[in-house]
Amino acid sequence: MAKEKAENASQRFMRAMGKLRMIFGPANRSSLVHEMTEQNRELLARREAETQQWETLHRPDGSTYVVPRNPEDKSLR
């Protein structure tokens, strides 16, 4: 019978994680479908306002960089 190859690092890791899951159970996964809290709505509005102050410019080589839309506006920075 042919000798089996030795396990590589990823196979050893997966086997060890499998043993840990048998003891601790699977990772907790929460639902992505839920109502937004008032705190999350406020945070989202703040983040959207922050993104509106920047403009993405494209260089001829295809790379991009971000610059302030109005350099004098320091309200969100």
Tab-separated table of C-alpha atoms in Angstrom:
chain	number	residue	atom	x	y	z
A	1	MET	CA	0.000	0.000	0.000
A	2	ALA	CA	1.290	3.513	-0.835
A	3	LYS	CA	2.332	5.721	2.031
A	4	GLU	CA	-0.015	8.712	2.504
A	5	LYS	CA	1.368	12.221	2.205
A	6	ALA	CA	1.968	14.135	5.417
A	7	GLU	CA	-0.696	16.718	6.206
A	8	ASN	CA	0.086	20.286	5.337
A	9	ALA	CA	-0.439	23.165	7.781
A	10	SER	CA	-3.918	24.065	6.548
A	11	GLN	CA	-5.131	20.479	6.920
A	12	ARG	CA	-3.775	20.294	10.483
A	13	PHE	CA	-5.435	23.649	11.267
A	14	MET	CA	-8.810	22.516	9.910
A	15	ARG	CA	-8.638	19.270	11.886
A	16	ALA	CA	-7.817	21.184	15.097
A	17	MET	CA	-10.661	23.655	14.488
A	18	GLY	CA	-13.030	20.750	13.903
A	19	LYS	CA	-12.118	19.329	17.305
A	20	LEU	CA	-12.620	22.731	18.945
A	21	ARG	CA	-16.051	23.091	17.305
A	22	MET	CA	-17.040	19.734	18.766
A	23	ILE	CA	-16.267	21.138	22.222
A	24	PHE	CA	-17.430	24.772	21.911
A	25	GLY	CA	-19.997	24.474	19.142
A	26	PRO	CA	-20.158	26.453	15.901
A	27	ALA	CA	-19.445	30.164	15.726
A	28	ASN	CA	-22.370	32.408	16.546
A	29	ARG	CA	-23.959	33.871	13.436
A	30	SER	CA	-26.619	36.524	13.753
A	31	SER	CA	-29.234	37.349	11.198
A	32	LEU	CA	-28.555	40.162	8.748
A	33	VAL	CA	-32.258	40.931	8.558
A	34	HIS	CA	-33.217	43.116	11.489
A	35	GLU	CA	-34.579	46.563	12.225
A	36	MET	CA	-32.051	49.374	12.449
A	37	THR	CA	-31.755	50.952	15.869
A	38	GLU	CA	-31.860	54.723	16.276
A	39	GLN	CA	-28.163	54.663	17.141
A	40	ASN	CA	-27.358	52.815	13.887
A	41	ARG	CA	-29.459	55.281	11.875
A	42	GLU	CA	-27.550	58.210	13.388
A	43	LEU	CA	-24.220	56.526	12.687
A	44	LEU	CA	-25.221	55.792	9.095
A	45	ALA	CA	-26.299	59.410	8.534
A	46	ARG	CA	-22.983	60.644	9.989
A	47	ARG	CA	-20.949	58.277	7.785
A	48	GLU	CA	-22.903	59.286	4.673
A	49	ALA	CA	-22.295	62.965	5.467
A	50	GLU	CA	-18.582	62.261	5.888
A	51	THR	CA	-18.366	60.567	2.493
A	52	GLN	CA	-20.047	63.530	0.779
A	53	GLN	CA	-17.129	65.815	1.629
A	54	TRP	CA	-14.659	63.791	-0.495
A	55	GLU	CA	-14.238	63.391	-4.227
A	56	THR	CA	-12.456	60.527	-5.977
A	57	LEU	CA	-10.157	61.527	-8.830
A	58	HIS	CA	-8.800	59.132	-11.432
A	59	ARG	CA	-5.257	59.296	-12.763
A	60	PRO	CA	-4.498	58.428	-16.404
A	61	ASP	CA	-2.849	55.170	-15.291
A	62	GLY	CA	-6.150	54.015	-13.771
A	63	SER	CA	-5.294	54.586	-10.105
A	64	THR	CA	-7.495	56.765	-7.921
A	65	TYR	CA	-7.057	59.154	-5.035
A	66	VAL	CA	-9.390	61.094	-2.763
A	67	VAL	CA	-9.396	64.870	-2.299
A	68	PRO	CA	-11.694	67.190	-0.339
A	69	ARG	CA	-14.536	68.634	-2.434
A	70	ASN	CA	-14.193	71.965	-0.648
A	71	PRO	CA	-10.751	72.459	0.967
A	72	GLU	CA	-12.059	75.325	3.165
A	73	ASP	CA	-14.822	73.176	4.724
A	74	LYS	CA	-13.433	71.734	7.966
A	75	SER	CA	-16.802	70.804	9.516
A	76	LEU	CA	-16.389	67.019	9.433
A	77	ARG	CA	-12.607	66.758	9.595
